[in-house]
Amino acid sequence: MGREIMLGKTKVIICQDKQEVARKSAAIFAQAIKNNPEIVLGLATGGTPVGMYKELIEMGKNKEVDFSKVKSFNLDEYAGLDASHPQSYRSFMNQNLFNHININKKNTHVPDGEASDCEQACRSYEEAIKGAGGIDLQLLGIGSNGHIAFNEPGSPKQSRTRKVGLTARTIDDNTRFFDSRDQVPTQAVTMGIATILEAKEIVLLATGANKSVAVAGAIKGPMDSCLPASFLQRHPACTFVVDKAAACEL
Ligand code: PGA
């Protein structure tokens, strides 16, 4: 299941379709949780991880995976959306994963998109990650423009958790989750590239031909802030799990 190749330091698992991406990535996360029940996970939102989360929910229901001691830190949150807003990333995580598994919600963290002192809240988020012992296994998606979390093109590799503006392309891509484009927030709070690269292990998921150019640039292109995912090339334990369509430019 899934053809594995090494490109530089990056392991690439090429799956037939998005269902196989979901199964393969869920198997990686399930095994990691079995190996270390107190694991600290970095989690992601967006359309891509939903299939993997469904698989993990099933494994939780079948008692194959116990999430009771797992801690999690999400990558990002829209600025200006209340956590209870249906399109907030806190709501997304509750609906797509946390409400359906035996994780302790007190152990789940999502950046505060509404903090009155945003800089302080960002520093506290970094400290909370460090206090938990750092992220053991980080899940990522990738934007069609090569962003990781909301680190848009131009984001420096030393960046840490901070408030950022979203590019027009990201706003276009995310309009499908809102009633109209003008409802999509234009800013977000995101872990930085340096924050992400400190994770001990990283798994990036990508499906569909619209991600193929970003995936190829991330793995084989020059390491450059114009394609933030390219900084993953320097990580010693990064795996891309992609479908054939997303792998077609490799
Ligand atoms: P998507 O988003 O999974 O909704 O395509 C991925 C991302 O922007 O990181």
PDB file of C-alpha atoms and ligand atoms in Angstrom:
ATOM      1  CA  MET A   1       0.000   0.000   0.000  1.00  0.00           C
ATOM      2  CA  GLY A   2       1.487   3.335  -1.055  1.00  0.00           C
ATOM      3  CA  ARG A   3       4.721   3.503  -3.060  1.00  0.00           C
ATOM      4  CA  GLU A   4       7.556   4.943  -0.934  1.00  0.00           C
ATOM      5  CA  ILE A   5      10.436   6.941  -2.376  1.00  0.00           C
ATOM      6  CA  MET A   6      13.153   9.127  -0.839  1.00  0.00           C
ATOM      7  CA  LEU A   7      13.791  12.528  -2.417  1.00  0.00           C
ATOM      8  CA  GLY A   8      16.694  14.096  -0.543  1.00  0.00           C
ATOM      9  CA  LYS A   9      15.860  13.745   3.159  1.00  0.00           C
ATOM     10  CA  THR A  10      12.115  13.629   2.474  1.00  0.00           C
ATOM     11  CA  LYS A  11      10.169  10.378   2.430  1.00  0.00           C
ATOM     12  CA  VAL A  12       7.293  10.493  -0.069  1.00  0.00           C
ATOM     13  CA  ILE A  13       4.454   7.981   0.090  1.00  0.00           C
ATOM     14  CA  ILE A  14       2.458   8.047  -3.141  1.00  0.00           C
ATOM     15  CA  CYS A  15      -1.074   6.670  -2.729  1.00  0.00           C
ATOM     16  CA  GLN A  16      -3.682   5.772  -5.338  1.00  0.00           C
ATOM     17  CA  ASP A  17      -6.263   8.273  -4.116  1.00  0.00           C
ATOM     18  CA  LYS A  18      -7.303  10.449  -1.195  1.00  0.00           C
ATOM     19  CA  GLN A  19      -8.917   7.506   0.615  1.00  0.00           C
ATOM     20  CA  GLU A  20      -5.573   5.737   0.687  1.00  0.00           C
ATOM     21  CA  VAL A  21      -3.899   8.967   1.893  1.00  0.00           C
ATOM     22  CA  ALA A  22      -6.412   9.033   4.762  1.00  0.00           C
ATOM     23  CA  ARG A  23      -5.805   5.384   5.695  1.00  0.00           C
ATOM     24  CA  LYS A  24      -2.021   5.585   5.423  1.00  0.00           C
ATOM     25  CA  SER A  25      -1.705   8.805   7.413  1.00  0.00           C
ATOM     26  CA  ALA A  26      -4.149   7.591  10.088  1.00  0.00           C
ATOM     27  CA  ALA A  27      -2.053   4.440  10.443  1.00  0.00           C
ATOM     28  CA  ILE A  28       1.072   6.577  11.029  1.00  0.00           C
ATOM     29  CA  PHE A  29      -0.691   8.639  13.714  1.00  0.00           C
ATOM     30  CA  ALA A  30      -2.315   5.601  15.353  1.00  0.00           C
ATOM     31  CA  GLN A  31       1.037   3.825  15.605  1.00  0.00           C
ATOM     32  CA  ALA A  32       2.693   6.929  17.061  1.00  0.00           C
ATOM     33  CA  ILE A  33      -0.023   7.200  19.729  1.00  0.00           C
ATOM     34  CA  LYS A  34       0.328   3.489  20.555  1.00  0.00           C
ATOM     35  CA  ASN A  35       4.105   3.926  20.871  1.00  0.00           C
ATOM     36  CA  ASN A  36       3.691   6.961  23.134  1.00  0.00           C
ATOM     37  CA  PRO A  37       0.206   7.386  24.674  1.00  0.00           C
ATOM     38  CA  GLU A  38       1.246  10.809  26.065  1.00  0.00           C
ATOM     39  CA  ILE A  39       2.330  12.074  22.658  1.00  0.00           C
ATOM     40  CA  VAL A  40       2.115  15.777  21.814  1.00  0.00           C
ATOM     41  CA  LEU A  41       0.507  16.159  18.393  1.00  0.00           C
ATOM     42  CA  GLY A  42       0.500  19.185  16.139  1.00  0.00           C
ATOM     43  CA  LEU A  43      -2.805  19.240  14.255  1.00  0.00           C
ATOM     44  CA  ALA A  44      -4.106  20.921  11.131  1.00  0.00           C
ATOM     45  CA  THR A  45      -7.434  22.016   9.695  1.00  0.00           C
ATOM     46  CA  GLY A  46      -8.605  22.301   6.071  1.00  0.00           C
ATOM     47  CA  GLY A  47     -10.253  19.835   3.732  1.00  0.00           C
ATOM     48  CA  THR A  48      -7.262  17.506   3.408  1.00  0.00           C
ATOM     49  CA  PRO A  49      -7.027  16.008   6.938  1.00  0.00           C
ATOM     50  CA  VAL A  50     -10.771  15.302   7.293  1.00  0.00           C
ATOM     51  CA  GLY A  51     -10.461  11.768   5.881  1.00  0.00           C
ATOM     52  CA  MET A  52      -7.595  10.962   8.235  1.00  0.00           C
ATOM     53  CA  TYR A  53      -9.573  12.288  11.200  1.00  0.00           C
ATOM     54  CA  LYS A  54     -12.530  10.046  10.193  1.00  0.00           C
ATOM     55  CA  GLU A  55     -10.231   7.025  10.201  1.00  0.00           C
ATOM     56  CA  LEU A  56      -8.857   7.969  13.644  1.00  0.00           C
ATOM     57  CA  ILE A  57     -12.408   8.412  14.990  1.00  0.00           C
ATOM     58  CA  GLU A  58     -13.232   4.867  13.819  1.00  0.00           C
ATOM     59  CA  MET A  59     -10.070   3.521  15.448  1.00  0.00           C
ATOM     60  CA  GLY A  60     -11.020   5.303  18.675  1.00  0.00           C
ATOM     61  CA  LYS A  61     -14.530   3.786  18.575  1.00  0.00           C
ATOM     62  CA  ASN A  62     -13.046   0.324  18.036  1.00  0.00           C
ATOM     63  CA  LYS A  63     -10.715   0.914  21.015  1.00  0.00           C
ATOM     64  CA  GLU A  64      -7.701   0.492  18.750  1.00  0.00           C
ATOM     65  CA  VAL A  65      -6.401   3.933  19.771  1.00  0.00           C
ATOM     66  CA  ASP A  66      -6.647   5.635  23.168  1.00  0.00           C
ATOM     67  CA  PHE A  67      -6.480   9.438  23.007  1.00  0.00           C
ATOM     68  CA  SER A  68      -7.022  10.000  26.742  1.00  0.00           C
ATOM     69  CA  LYS A  69      -3.464  11.165  27.442  1.00  0.00           C
ATOM     70  CA  VAL A  70      -2.739  12.798  24.092  1.00  0.00           C
ATOM     71  CA  LYS A  71      -2.016  16.547  24.000  1.00  0.00           C
ATOM     72  CA  SER A  72      -2.496  18.635  20.875  1.00  0.00           C
ATOM     73  CA  PHE A  73      -1.571  22.037  19.505  1.00  0.00           C
ATOM     74  CA  ASN A  74      -3.237  23.317  16.360  1.00  0.00           C
ATOM     75  CA  LEU A  75      -1.292  25.231  13.775  1.00  0.00           C
ATOM     76  CA  ASP A  76      -3.471  28.269  13.396  1.00  0.00           C
ATOM     77  CA  GLU A  77      -6.723  30.143  13.898  1.00  0.00           C
ATOM     78  CA  TYR A  78      -8.474  32.941  12.047  1.00  0.00           C
ATOM     79  CA  ALA A  79      -8.051  36.365  13.654  1.00  0.00           C
ATOM     80  CA  GLY A  80     -11.248  38.001  14.756  1.00  0.00           C
ATOM     81  CA  LEU A  81     -13.418  34.870  14.772  1.00  0.00           C
ATOM     82  CA  ASP A  82     -14.791  33.863  18.128  1.00  0.00           C
ATOM     83  CA  ALA A  83     -13.816  30.281  19.022  1.00  0.00           C
ATOM     84  CA  SER A  84     -17.532  29.378  18.929  1.00  0.00           C
ATOM     85  CA  HIS A  85     -17.954  30.675  15.333  1.00  0.00           C
ATOM     86  CA  PRO A  86     -18.832  27.693  13.101  1.00  0.00           C
ATOM     87  CA  GLN A  87     -15.861  28.398  10.803  1.00  0.00           C
ATOM     88  CA  SER A  88     -13.310  28.926  13.569  1.00  0.00           C
ATOM     89  CA  TYR A  89     -10.594  26.304  13.616  1.00  0.00           C
ATOM     90  CA  ARG A  90     -11.534  25.456  17.220  1.00  0.00           C
ATOM     91  CA  SER A  91     -15.049  24.591  15.957  1.00  0.00           C
ATOM     92  CA  PHE A  92     -13.538  22.646  13.056  1.00  0.00           C
ATOM     93  CA  MET A  93     -11.423  20.541  15.392  1.00  0.00           C
ATOM     94  CA  ASN A  94     -14.309  19.883  17.762  1.00  0.00           C
ATOM     95  CA  GLN A  95     -16.616  18.870  14.890  1.00  0.00           C
ATOM     96  CA  ASN A  96     -14.142  16.834  12.881  1.00  0.00           C
ATOM     97  CA  LEU A  97     -12.188  15.125  15.642  1.00  0.00           C
ATOM     98  CA  PHE A  98     -12.283  16.118  19.309  1.00  0.00           C
ATOM     99  CA  ASN A  99     -16.049  15.613  19.875  1.00  0.00           C
ATOM    100  CA  HIS A 100     -15.757  12.026  18.633  1.00  0.00           C
ATOM    101  CA  ILE A 101     -12.679  10.708  20.468  1.00  0.00           C
ATOM    102  CA  ASN A 102     -11.764  10.305  24.129  1.00  0.00           C
ATOM    103  CA  ILE A 103      -9.268  13.179  24.160  1.00  0.00           C
ATOM    104  CA  ASN A 104      -9.430  15.531  27.169  1.00  0.00           C
ATOM    105  CA  LYS A 105     -10.372  18.883  25.597  1.00  0.00           C
ATOM    106  CA  LYS A 106      -8.272  20.622  28.277  1.00  0.00           C
ATOM    107  CA  ASN A 107      -5.277  19.020  26.586  1.00  0.00           C
ATOM    108  CA  THR A 108      -6.188  20.481  23.169  1.00  0.00           C
ATOM    109  CA  HIS A 109      -4.863  23.891  22.203  1.00  0.00           C
ATOM    110  CA  VAL A 110      -5.766  26.214  19.336  1.00  0.00           C
ATOM    111  CA  PRO A 111      -4.222  29.700  19.019  1.00  0.00           C
ATOM    112  CA  ASP A 112      -6.446  32.494  20.332  1.00  0.00           C
ATOM    113  CA  GLY A 113      -7.578  34.530  17.323  1.00  0.00           C
ATOM    114  CA  GLU A 114      -9.259  37.122  19.502  1.00  0.00           C
ATOM    115  CA  ALA A 115      -6.717  37.892  22.240  1.00  0.00           C
ATOM    116  CA  SER A 116      -6.672  41.556  23.273  1.00  0.00           C
ATOM    117  CA  ASP A 117      -2.866  41.293  23.558  1.00  0.00           C
ATOM    118  CA  CYS A 118      -2.078  39.150  20.544  1.00  0.00           C
ATOM    119  CA  GLU A 119       1.723  39.290  20.906  1.00  0.00           C
ATOM    120  CA  GLN A 120       1.505  38.076  24.489  1.00  0.00           C
ATOM    121  CA  ALA A 121      -0.945  35.314  23.477  1.00  0.00           C
ATOM    122  CA  CYS A 122       1.466  34.207  20.726  1.00  0.00           C
ATOM    123  CA  ARG A 123       4.380  34.088  23.179  1.00  0.00           C
ATOM    124  CA  SER A 124       2.222  32.089  25.621  1.00  0.00           C
ATOM    125  CA  TYR A 125       1.359  29.610  22.843  1.00  0.00           C
ATOM    126  CA  GLU A 126       5.048  29.027  22.130  1.00  0.00           C
ATOM    127  CA  GLU A 127       5.711  28.621  25.858  1.00  0.00           C
ATOM    128  CA  ALA A 128       2.847  26.136  26.209  1.00  0.00           C
ATOM    129  CA  ILE A 129       4.330  24.035  23.381  1.00  0.00           C
ATOM    130  CA  LYS A 130       7.751  24.106  25.055  1.00  0.00           C
ATOM    131  CA  GLY A 131       6.162  23.371  28.452  1.00  0.00           C
ATOM    132  CA  ALA A 132       4.530  20.253  27.001  1.00  0.00           C
ATOM    133  CA  GLY A 133       7.965  19.057  25.884  1.00  0.00           C
ATOM    134  CA  GLY A 134       7.645  20.162  22.230  1.00  0.00           C
ATOM    135  CA  ILE A 135       5.615  18.658  19.412  1.00  0.00           C
ATOM    136  CA  ASP A 136       6.381  14.987  18.749  1.00  0.00           C
ATOM    137  CA  LEU A 137       4.415  14.575  15.536  1.00  0.00           C
ATOM    138  CA  GLN A 138       3.169  17.474  13.429  1.00  0.00           C
ATOM    139  CA  LEU A 139       0.448  17.133  10.793  1.00  0.00           C
ATOM    140  CA  LEU A 140       0.544  19.622   7.919  1.00  0.00           C
ATOM    141  CA  GLY A 141      -1.426  20.443   4.811  1.00  0.00           C
ATOM    142  CA  ILE A 142      -0.013  22.617   2.050  1.00  0.00           C
ATOM    143  CA  GLY A 143      -1.598  25.581   0.297  1.00  0.00           C
ATOM    144  CA  SER A 144      -1.722  25.733  -3.479  1.00  0.00           C
ATOM    145  CA  ASN A 145       0.737  28.642  -3.057  1.00  0.00           C
ATOM    146  CA  GLY A 146       3.100  26.523  -0.946  1.00  0.00           C
ATOM    147  CA  HIS A 147       2.071  27.887   2.441  1.00  0.00           C
ATOM    148  CA  ILE A 148       2.273  25.735   5.565  1.00  0.00           C
ATOM    149  CA  ALA A 149      -0.151  26.694   8.313  1.00  0.00           C
ATOM    150  CA  PHE A 150      -0.766  30.373   7.445  1.00  0.00           C
ATOM    151  CA  ASN A 151       2.893  31.021   6.672  1.00  0.00           C
ATOM    152  CA  GLU A 152       2.275  32.606   3.304  1.00  0.00           C
ATOM    153  CA  PRO A 153       4.967  33.128   0.631  1.00  0.00           C
ATOM    154  CA  GLY A 154       7.563  35.551   2.000  1.00  0.00           C
ATOM    155  CA  SER A 155       7.364  34.155   5.545  1.00  0.00           C
ATOM    156  CA  PRO A 156      10.847  33.959   7.046  1.00  0.00           C
ATOM    157  CA  LYS A 157      12.238  30.618   8.171  1.00  0.00           C
ATOM    158  CA  GLN A 158      12.900  32.063  11.667  1.00  0.00           C
ATOM    159  CA  SER A 159       9.225  33.011  12.090  1.00  0.00           C
ATOM    160  CA  ARG A 160       7.365  32.001  15.247  1.00  0.00           C
ATOM    161  CA  THR A 161       3.718  32.174  16.330  1.00  0.00           C
ATOM    162  CA  ARG A 162       2.343  35.557  15.236  1.00  0.00           C
ATOM    163  CA  LYS A 163      -0.504  37.385  13.536  1.00  0.00           C
ATOM    164  CA  VAL A 164      -0.286  37.411   9.716  1.00  0.00           C
ATOM    165  CA  GLY A 165      -2.260  38.658   6.719  1.00  0.00           C
ATOM    166  CA  LEU A 166      -3.713  36.103   4.293  1.00  0.00           C
ATOM    167  CA  THR A 167      -2.974  36.278   0.566  1.00  0.00           C
ATOM    168  CA  ALA A 168      -5.774  36.735  -1.969  1.00  0.00           C
ATOM    169  CA  ARG A 169      -5.139  33.155  -3.160  1.00  0.00           C
ATOM    170  CA  THR A 170      -5.614  31.705   0.318  1.00  0.00           C
ATOM    171  CA  ILE A 171      -8.775  33.761   0.788  1.00  0.00           C
ATOM    172  CA  ASP A 172     -10.007  32.437  -2.610  1.00  0.00           C
ATOM    173  CA  ASP A 173      -9.119  28.844  -1.624  1.00  0.00           C
ATOM    174  CA  ASN A 174     -10.933  29.143   1.729  1.00  0.00           C
ATOM    175  CA  THR A 175     -14.053  30.884   0.417  1.00  0.00           C
ATOM    176  CA  ARG A 176     -15.622  27.426  -0.058  1.00  0.00           C
ATOM    177  CA  PHE A 177     -15.969  27.122   3.722  1.00  0.00           C
ATOM    178  CA  PHE A 178     -17.898  30.426   4.034  1.00  0.00           C
ATOM    179  CA  ASP A 179     -21.120  31.787   2.499  1.00  0.00           C
ATOM    180  CA  SER A 180     -19.176  34.404   0.526  1.00  0.00           C
ATOM    181  CA  ARG A 181     -15.618  35.633  -0.070  1.00  0.00           C
ATOM    182  CA  ASP A 182     -16.092  38.778   1.978  1.00  0.00           C
ATOM    183  CA  GLN A 183     -16.798  36.664   5.072  1.00  0.00           C
ATOM    184  CA  VAL A 184     -13.341  35.035   4.990  1.00  0.00           C
ATOM    185  CA  PRO A 185     -11.109  36.665   7.618  1.00  0.00           C
ATOM    186  CA  THR A 186      -8.109  38.462   6.137  1.00  0.00           C
ATOM    187  CA  GLN A 187      -5.794  37.760   9.081  1.00  0.00           C
ATOM    188  CA  ALA A 188      -4.878  34.755  11.199  1.00  0.00           C
ATOM    189  CA  VAL A 189      -2.664  33.705  14.084  1.00  0.00           C
ATOM    190  CA  THR A 190      -0.257  30.978  13.023  1.00  0.00           C
ATOM    191  CA  MET A 191       2.655  28.957  14.308  1.00  0.00           C
ATOM    192  CA  GLY A 192       5.777  30.124  12.501  1.00  0.00           C
ATOM    193  CA  ILE A 193       8.063  28.122  10.242  1.00  0.00           C
ATOM    194  CA  ALA A 194      10.665  27.826  13.014  1.00  0.00           C
ATOM    195  CA  THR A 195       7.932  26.569  15.377  1.00  0.00           C
ATOM    196  CA  ILE A 196       6.908  23.899  12.858  1.00  0.00           C
ATOM    197  CA  LEU A 197      10.480  22.817  12.074  1.00  0.00           C
ATOM    198  CA  GLU A 198      11.087  22.124  15.788  1.00  0.00           C
ATOM    199  CA  ALA A 199       8.585  19.230  15.704  1.00  0.00           C
ATOM    200  CA  LYS A 200      10.423  15.929  16.068  1.00  0.00           C
ATOM    201  CA  GLU A 201       8.552  14.377  13.143  1.00  0.00           C
ATOM    202  CA  ILE A 202       6.375  15.922  10.413  1.00  0.00           C
ATOM    203  CA  VAL A 203       3.730  14.358   8.150  1.00  0.00           C
ATOM    204  CA  LEU A 204       2.390  16.529   5.317  1.00  0.00           C
ATOM    205  CA  LEU A 205      -0.732  15.474   3.421  1.00  0.00           C
ATOM    206  CA  ALA A 206      -1.635  16.670  -0.064  1.00  0.00           C
ATOM    207  CA  THR A 207      -4.299  15.498  -2.479  1.00  0.00           C
ATOM    208  CA  GLY A 208      -5.422  16.711  -5.898  1.00  0.00           C
ATOM    209  CA  ALA A 209      -3.671  18.131  -8.941  1.00  0.00           C
ATOM    210  CA  ASN A 210      -4.057  21.711  -7.673  1.00  0.00           C
ATOM    211  CA  LYS A 211      -1.377  20.894  -5.063  1.00  0.00           C
ATOM    212  CA  SER A 212       1.075  19.230  -7.467  1.00  0.00           C
ATOM    213  CA  VAL A 213       3.177  22.312  -8.272  1.00  0.00           C
ATOM    214  CA  ALA A 214       3.444  23.283  -4.594  1.00  0.00           C
ATOM    215  CA  VAL A 215       4.347  19.687  -3.618  1.00  0.00           C
ATOM    216  CA  ALA A 216       7.089  19.453  -6.264  1.00  0.00           C
ATOM    217  CA  GLY A 217       8.468  22.871  -5.298  1.00  0.00           C
ATOM    218  CA  ALA A 218       8.441  21.937  -1.629  1.00  0.00           C
ATOM    219  CA  ILE A 219      10.403  18.722  -2.143  1.00  0.00           C
ATOM    220  CA  LYS A 220      12.628  19.475  -5.137  1.00  0.00           C
ATOM    221  CA  GLY A 221      12.692  23.241  -5.571  1.00  0.00           C
ATOM    222  CA  PRO A 222      15.145  25.700  -4.058  1.00  0.00           C
ATOM    223  CA  MET A 223      14.670  26.320  -0.338  1.00  0.00           C
ATOM    224  CA  ASP A 224      13.164  29.766  -0.413  1.00  0.00           C
ATOM    225  CA  SER A 225      10.615  31.770   1.526  1.00  0.00           C
ATOM    226  CA  CYS A 226       8.647  32.277  -1.713  1.00  0.00           C
ATOM    227  CA  LEU A 227       7.554  28.646  -1.162  1.00  0.00           C
ATOM    228  CA  PRO A 228       7.464  28.214   2.638  1.00  0.00           C
ATOM    229  CA  ALA A 229       6.966  24.415   2.479  1.00  0.00           C
ATOM    230  CA  SER A 230      10.430  24.151   0.857  1.00  0.00           C
ATOM    231  CA  PHE A 231      11.958  24.759   4.327  1.00  0.00           C
ATOM    232  CA  LEU A 232      10.764  21.242   5.228  1.00  0.00           C
ATOM    233  CA  GLN A 233      13.679  19.933   3.125  1.00  0.00           C
ATOM    234  CA  ARG A 234      15.975  20.671   6.064  1.00  0.00           C
ATOM    235  CA  HIS A 235      13.885  18.575   8.479  1.00  0.00           C
ATOM    236  CA  PRO A 236      15.402  15.160   9.278  1.00  0.00           C
ATOM    237  CA  ALA A 237      12.084  13.285   9.683  1.00  0.00           C
ATOM    238  CA  CYS A 238       9.536  14.653   7.240  1.00  0.00           C
ATOM    239  CA  THR A 239       7.144  12.454   5.259  1.00  0.00           C
ATOM    240  CA  PHE A 240       4.819  13.610   2.489  1.00  0.00           C
ATOM    241  CA  VAL A 241       1.732  11.392   2.046  1.00  0.00           C
ATOM    242  CA  VAL A 242       0.226  12.358  -1.319  1.00  0.00           C
ATOM    243  CA  ASP A 243      -2.140  10.951  -3.907  1.00  0.00           C
ATOM    244  CA  LYS A 244      -1.088  10.371  -7.519  1.00  0.00           C
ATOM    245  CA  ALA A 245      -2.617  13.641  -8.644  1.00  0.00           C
ATOM    246  CA  ALA A 246      -0.636  15.702  -6.103  1.00  0.00           C
ATOM    247  CA  ALA A 247       2.527  13.742  -7.032  1.00  0.00           C
ATOM    248  CA  CYS A 248       2.227  14.281 -10.785  1.00  0.00           C
ATOM    249  CA  GLU A 249       4.943  16.987 -10.968  1.00  0.00           C
ATOM    250  CA  LEU A 250       7.524  15.034  -8.928  1.00  0.00           C
TER     251      LEU A 250
HETATM  252  P1  PGA B   1      -6.813  22.293   2.362  1.00  0.00           P
HETATM  253  O1  PGA B   1      -5.826  23.388   2.957  1.00  0.00           O
HETATM  254  O2  PGA B   1      -6.541  21.032   3.114  1.00  0.00           O
HETATM  255  O3  PGA B   1      -8.190  22.834   2.644  1.00  0.00           O
HETATM  256  O4  PGA B   1      -6.498  22.171   0.918  1.00  0.00           O
HETATM  257  C1  PGA B   1      -4.497  23.060   3.175  1.00  0.00           C
HETATM  258  C2  PGA B   1      -3.724  24.281   3.572  1.00  0.00           C
HETATM  259  O5  PGA B   1      -4.079  25.396   3.146  1.00  0.00           O
HETATM  260  O6  PGA B   1      -2.735  24.134   4.306  1.00  0.00           O
END
